[in-house]
Short mmCIF file of N, CA and C in Angstrom, two decimals:
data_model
loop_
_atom_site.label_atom_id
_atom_site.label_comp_id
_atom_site.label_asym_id
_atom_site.label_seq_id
_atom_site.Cartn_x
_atom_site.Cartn_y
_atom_site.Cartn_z
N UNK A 1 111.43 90.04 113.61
CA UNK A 1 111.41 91.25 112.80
C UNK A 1 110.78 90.94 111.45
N UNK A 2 110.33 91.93 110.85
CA UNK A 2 109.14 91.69 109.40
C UNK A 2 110.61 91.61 108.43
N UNK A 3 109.88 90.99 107.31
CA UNK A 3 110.83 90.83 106.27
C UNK A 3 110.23 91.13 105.22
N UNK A 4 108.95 91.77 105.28
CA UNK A 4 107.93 92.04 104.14
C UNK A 4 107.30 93.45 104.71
N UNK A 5 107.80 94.45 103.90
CA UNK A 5 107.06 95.65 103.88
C UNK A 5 106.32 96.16 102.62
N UNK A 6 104.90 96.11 103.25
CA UNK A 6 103.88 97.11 102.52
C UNK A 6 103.71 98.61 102.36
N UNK A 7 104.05 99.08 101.71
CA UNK A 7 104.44 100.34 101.17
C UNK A 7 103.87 101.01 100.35
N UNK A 8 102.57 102.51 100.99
CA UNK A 8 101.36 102.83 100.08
C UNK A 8 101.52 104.57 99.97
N UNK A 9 100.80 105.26 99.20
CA UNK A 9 100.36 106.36 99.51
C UNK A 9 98.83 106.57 99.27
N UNK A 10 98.50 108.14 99.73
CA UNK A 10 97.11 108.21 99.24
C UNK A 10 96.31 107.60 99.62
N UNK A 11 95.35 107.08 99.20
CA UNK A 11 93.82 106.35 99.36
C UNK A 11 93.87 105.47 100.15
N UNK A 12 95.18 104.39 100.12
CA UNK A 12 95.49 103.03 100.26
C UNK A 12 95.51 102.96 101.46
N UNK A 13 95.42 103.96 102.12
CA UNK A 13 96.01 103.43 103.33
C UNK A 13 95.17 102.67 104.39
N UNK A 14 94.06 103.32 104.28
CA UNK A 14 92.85 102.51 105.21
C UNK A 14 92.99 100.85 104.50
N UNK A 15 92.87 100.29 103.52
CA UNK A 15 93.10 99.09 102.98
C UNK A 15 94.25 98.27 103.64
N UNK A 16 95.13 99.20 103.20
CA UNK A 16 96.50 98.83 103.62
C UNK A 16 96.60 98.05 105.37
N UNK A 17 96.39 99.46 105.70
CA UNK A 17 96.68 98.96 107.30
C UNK A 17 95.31 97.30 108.15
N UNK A 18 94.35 97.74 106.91
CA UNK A 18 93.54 96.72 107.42
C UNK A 18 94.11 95.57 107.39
N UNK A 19 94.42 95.19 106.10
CA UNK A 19 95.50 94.00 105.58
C UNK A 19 96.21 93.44 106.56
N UNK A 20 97.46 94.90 106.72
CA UNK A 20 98.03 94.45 107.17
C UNK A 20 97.97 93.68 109.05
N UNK A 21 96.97 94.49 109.61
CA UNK A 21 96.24 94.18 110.88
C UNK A 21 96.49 92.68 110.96
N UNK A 22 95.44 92.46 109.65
CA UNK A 22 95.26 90.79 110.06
C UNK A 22 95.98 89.91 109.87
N UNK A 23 97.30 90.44 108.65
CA UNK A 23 98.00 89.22 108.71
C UNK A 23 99.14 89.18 110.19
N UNK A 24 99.13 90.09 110.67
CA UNK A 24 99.51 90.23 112.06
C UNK A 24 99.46 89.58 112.45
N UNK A 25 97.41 89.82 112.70
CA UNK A 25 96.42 88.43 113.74
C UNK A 25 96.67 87.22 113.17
N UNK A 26 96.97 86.68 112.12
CA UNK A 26 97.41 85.46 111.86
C UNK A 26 99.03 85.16 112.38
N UNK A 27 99.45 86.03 112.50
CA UNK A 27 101.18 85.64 113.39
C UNK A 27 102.18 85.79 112.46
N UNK A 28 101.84 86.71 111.06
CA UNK A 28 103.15 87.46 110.29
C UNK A 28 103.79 88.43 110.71
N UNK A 29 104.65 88.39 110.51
CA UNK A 29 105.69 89.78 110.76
C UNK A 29 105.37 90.60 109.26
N UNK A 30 104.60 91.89 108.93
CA UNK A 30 104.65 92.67 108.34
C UNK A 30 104.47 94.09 108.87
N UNK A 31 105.50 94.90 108.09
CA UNK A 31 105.92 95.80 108.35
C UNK A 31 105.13 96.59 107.16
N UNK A 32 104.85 97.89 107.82
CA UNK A 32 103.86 99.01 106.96
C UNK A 32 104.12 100.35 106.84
N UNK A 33 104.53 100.97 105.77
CA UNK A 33 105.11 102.42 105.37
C UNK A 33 103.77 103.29 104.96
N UNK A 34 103.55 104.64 105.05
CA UNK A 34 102.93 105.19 104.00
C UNK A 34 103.33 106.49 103.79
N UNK A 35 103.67 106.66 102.72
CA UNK A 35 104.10 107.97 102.08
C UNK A 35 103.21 108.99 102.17
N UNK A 36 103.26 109.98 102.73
CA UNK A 36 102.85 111.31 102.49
C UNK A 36 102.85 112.14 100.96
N UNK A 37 104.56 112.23 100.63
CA UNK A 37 104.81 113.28 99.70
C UNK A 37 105.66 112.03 98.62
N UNK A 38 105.52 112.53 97.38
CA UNK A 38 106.28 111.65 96.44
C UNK A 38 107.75 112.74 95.88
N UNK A 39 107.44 113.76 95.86
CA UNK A 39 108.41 113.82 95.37
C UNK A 39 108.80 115.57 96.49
N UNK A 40 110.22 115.98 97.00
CA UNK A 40 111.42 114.61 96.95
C UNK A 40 110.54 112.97 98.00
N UNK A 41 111.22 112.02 97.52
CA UNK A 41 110.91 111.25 98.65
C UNK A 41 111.16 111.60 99.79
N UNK A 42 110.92 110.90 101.12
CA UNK A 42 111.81 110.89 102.37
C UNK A 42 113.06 110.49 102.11
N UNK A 43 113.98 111.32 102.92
CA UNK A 43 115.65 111.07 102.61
C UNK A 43 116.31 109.74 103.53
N UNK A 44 115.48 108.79 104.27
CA UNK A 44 115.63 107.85 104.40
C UNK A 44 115.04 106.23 103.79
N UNK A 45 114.40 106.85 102.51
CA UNK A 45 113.45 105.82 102.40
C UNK A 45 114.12 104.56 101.52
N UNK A 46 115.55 105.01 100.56
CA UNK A 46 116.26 103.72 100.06
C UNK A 46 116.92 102.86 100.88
N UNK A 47 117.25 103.38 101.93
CA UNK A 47 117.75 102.59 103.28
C UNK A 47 116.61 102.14 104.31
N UNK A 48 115.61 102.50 104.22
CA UNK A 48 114.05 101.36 104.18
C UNK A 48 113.82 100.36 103.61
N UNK A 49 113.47 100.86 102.83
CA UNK A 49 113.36 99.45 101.50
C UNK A 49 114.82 98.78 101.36
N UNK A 50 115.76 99.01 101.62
CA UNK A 50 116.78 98.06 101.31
C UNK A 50 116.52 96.80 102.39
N UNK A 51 115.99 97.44 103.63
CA UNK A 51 116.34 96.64 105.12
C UNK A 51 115.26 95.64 104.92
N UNK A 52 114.07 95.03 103.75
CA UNK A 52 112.87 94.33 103.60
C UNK A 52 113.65 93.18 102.88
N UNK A 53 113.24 92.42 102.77
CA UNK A 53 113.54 91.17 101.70
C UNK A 53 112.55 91.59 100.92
N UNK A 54 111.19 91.47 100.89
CA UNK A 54 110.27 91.89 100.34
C UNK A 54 109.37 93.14 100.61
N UNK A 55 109.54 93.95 98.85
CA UNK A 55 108.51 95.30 99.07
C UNK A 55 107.32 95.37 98.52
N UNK A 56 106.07 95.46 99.31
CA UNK A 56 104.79 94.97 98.09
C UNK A 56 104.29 96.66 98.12
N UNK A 57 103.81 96.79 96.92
CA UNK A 57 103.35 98.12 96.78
C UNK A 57 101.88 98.03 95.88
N UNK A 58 100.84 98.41 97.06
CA UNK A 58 99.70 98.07 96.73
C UNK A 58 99.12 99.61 95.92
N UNK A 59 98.59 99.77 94.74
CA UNK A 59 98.31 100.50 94.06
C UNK A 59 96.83 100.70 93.14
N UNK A 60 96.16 101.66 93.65
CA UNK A 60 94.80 101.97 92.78
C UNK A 60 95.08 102.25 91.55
N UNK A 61 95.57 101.79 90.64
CA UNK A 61 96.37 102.59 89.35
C UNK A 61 97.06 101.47 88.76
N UNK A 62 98.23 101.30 87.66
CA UNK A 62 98.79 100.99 87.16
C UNK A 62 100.08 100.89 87.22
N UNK A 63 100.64 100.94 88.95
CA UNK A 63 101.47 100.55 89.15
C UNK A 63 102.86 101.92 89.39
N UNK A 64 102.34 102.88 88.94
CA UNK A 64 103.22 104.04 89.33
C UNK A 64 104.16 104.35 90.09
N UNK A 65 103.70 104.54 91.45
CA UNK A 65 104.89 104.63 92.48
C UNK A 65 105.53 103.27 92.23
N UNK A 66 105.24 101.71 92.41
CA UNK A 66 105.93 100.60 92.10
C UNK A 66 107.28 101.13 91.10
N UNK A 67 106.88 101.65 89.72
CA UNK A 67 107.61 102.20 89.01
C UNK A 67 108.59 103.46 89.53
N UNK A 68 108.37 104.30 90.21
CA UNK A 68 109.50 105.06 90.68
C UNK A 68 110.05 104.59 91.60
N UNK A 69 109.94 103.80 92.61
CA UNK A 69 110.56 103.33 93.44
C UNK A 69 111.61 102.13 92.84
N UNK A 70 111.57 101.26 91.76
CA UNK A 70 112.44 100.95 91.58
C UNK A 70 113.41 101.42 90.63
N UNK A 71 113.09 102.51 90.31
CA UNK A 71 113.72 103.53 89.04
C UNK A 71 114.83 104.24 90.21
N UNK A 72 114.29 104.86 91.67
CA UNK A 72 115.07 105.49 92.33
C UNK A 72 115.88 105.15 93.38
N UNK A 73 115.61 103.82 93.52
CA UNK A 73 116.44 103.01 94.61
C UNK A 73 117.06 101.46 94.51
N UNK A 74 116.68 100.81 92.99
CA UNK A 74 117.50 99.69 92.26
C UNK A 74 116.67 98.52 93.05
N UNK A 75 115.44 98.44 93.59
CA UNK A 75 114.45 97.66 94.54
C UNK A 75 114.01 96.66 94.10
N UNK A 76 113.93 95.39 93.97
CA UNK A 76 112.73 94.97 93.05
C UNK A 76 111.18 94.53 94.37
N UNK A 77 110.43 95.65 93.46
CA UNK A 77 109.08 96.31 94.55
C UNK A 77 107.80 94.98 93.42
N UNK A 78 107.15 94.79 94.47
CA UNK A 78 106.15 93.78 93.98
C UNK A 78 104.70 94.95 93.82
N UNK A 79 104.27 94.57 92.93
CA UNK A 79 103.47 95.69 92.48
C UNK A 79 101.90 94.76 92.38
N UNK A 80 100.99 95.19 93.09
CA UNK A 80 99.20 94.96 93.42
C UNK A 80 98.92 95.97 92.65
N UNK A 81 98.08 95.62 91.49
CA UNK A 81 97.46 96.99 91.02
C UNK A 81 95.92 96.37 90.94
N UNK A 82 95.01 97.46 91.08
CA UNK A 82 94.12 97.15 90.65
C UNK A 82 93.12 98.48 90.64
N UNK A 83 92.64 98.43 89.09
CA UNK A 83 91.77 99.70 88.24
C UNK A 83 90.34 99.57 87.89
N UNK A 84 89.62 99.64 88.85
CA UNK A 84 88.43 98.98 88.62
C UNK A 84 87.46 100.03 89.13
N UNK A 85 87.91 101.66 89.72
CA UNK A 85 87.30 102.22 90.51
C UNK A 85 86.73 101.99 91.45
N UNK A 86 86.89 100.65 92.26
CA UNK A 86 86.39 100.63 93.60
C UNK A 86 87.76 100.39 94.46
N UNK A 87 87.49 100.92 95.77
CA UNK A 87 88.73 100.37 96.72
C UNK A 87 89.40 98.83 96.34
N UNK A 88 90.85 98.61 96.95
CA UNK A 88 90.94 97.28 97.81
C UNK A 88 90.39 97.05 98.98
N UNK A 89 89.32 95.84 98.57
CA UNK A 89 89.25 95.21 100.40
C UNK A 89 90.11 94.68 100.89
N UNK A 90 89.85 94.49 102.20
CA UNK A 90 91.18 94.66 103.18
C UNK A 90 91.40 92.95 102.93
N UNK A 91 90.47 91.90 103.22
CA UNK A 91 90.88 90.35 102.50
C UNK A 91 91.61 90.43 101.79
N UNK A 92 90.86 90.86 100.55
CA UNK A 92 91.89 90.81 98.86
C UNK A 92 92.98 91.19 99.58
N UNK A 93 93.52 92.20 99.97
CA UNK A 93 94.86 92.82 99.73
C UNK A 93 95.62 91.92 100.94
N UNK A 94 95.00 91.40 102.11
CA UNK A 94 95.53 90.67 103.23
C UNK A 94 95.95 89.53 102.00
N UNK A 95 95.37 88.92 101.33
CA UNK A 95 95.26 87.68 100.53
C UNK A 95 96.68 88.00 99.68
N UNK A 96 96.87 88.95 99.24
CA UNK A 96 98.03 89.25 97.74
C UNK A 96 99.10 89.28 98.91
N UNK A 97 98.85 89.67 100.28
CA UNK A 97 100.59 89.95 101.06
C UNK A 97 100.64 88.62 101.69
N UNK A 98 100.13 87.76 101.33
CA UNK A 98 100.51 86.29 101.83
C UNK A 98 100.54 86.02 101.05
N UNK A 99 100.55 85.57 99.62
CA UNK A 99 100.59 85.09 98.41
C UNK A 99 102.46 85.87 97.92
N UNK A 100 102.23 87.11 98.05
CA UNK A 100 103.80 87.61 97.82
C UNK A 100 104.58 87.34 98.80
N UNK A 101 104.69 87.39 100.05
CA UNK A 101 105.21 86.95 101.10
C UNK A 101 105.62 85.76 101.33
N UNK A 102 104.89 84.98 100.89
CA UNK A 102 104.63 83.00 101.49
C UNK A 102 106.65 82.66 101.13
N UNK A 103 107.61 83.13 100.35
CA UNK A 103 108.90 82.39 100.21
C UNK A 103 109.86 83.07 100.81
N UNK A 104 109.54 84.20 101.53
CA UNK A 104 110.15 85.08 102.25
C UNK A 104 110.20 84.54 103.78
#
């Protein structure tokens, strides 16, 4: 079972799922959420994130949702940001969920 969930909305997700694909193909257990609606959340989603050891929350921005999610569920969410106006490639971001992952 995964012990590391990636957890996106919006844009991210094509990135996201690429990522996460491969660290698959390398033989990780990661587990992958993506939010639709932010607010209300899903009414199961603090009992999601509780069930992870690790939550990485990959973000085009400055970290935002990272920030409500641990404001609304007491989480500590690992936060990828990056503001540069171009996507995450799917490497880079495969690269940051093995780098956050690796003590889990």
């Amino acid at each position: 079972a995964a012990r590391t969930l990636v957890i996106g909305w919006g844009s991210t997700y094509g990135p996201i799922t690429a990522a996460v694909r491969r660290r698959r193909a390398a033989g990780h257990a990661v587990a992958q959420a993506h939010l639709r609606h932010l607010n209300p959340f899903p009414a199961n989603l603090g009992k999601v994130l509780a069930s992870y050891d690790r939550v990485i929350v990959p973000e085009m921005n400055l970290g935002q949702l990272a920030h409500l999610l641990r404001a609304a569920y007491v989480v500590d969410v690992r936060s990828f940001t990056q503001v540069t106006g171009l996507p995450f490639k799917a490497e880079q971001l495969a690269t940051a969920i093995a780098e956050e992952s690796a003590d889990v």
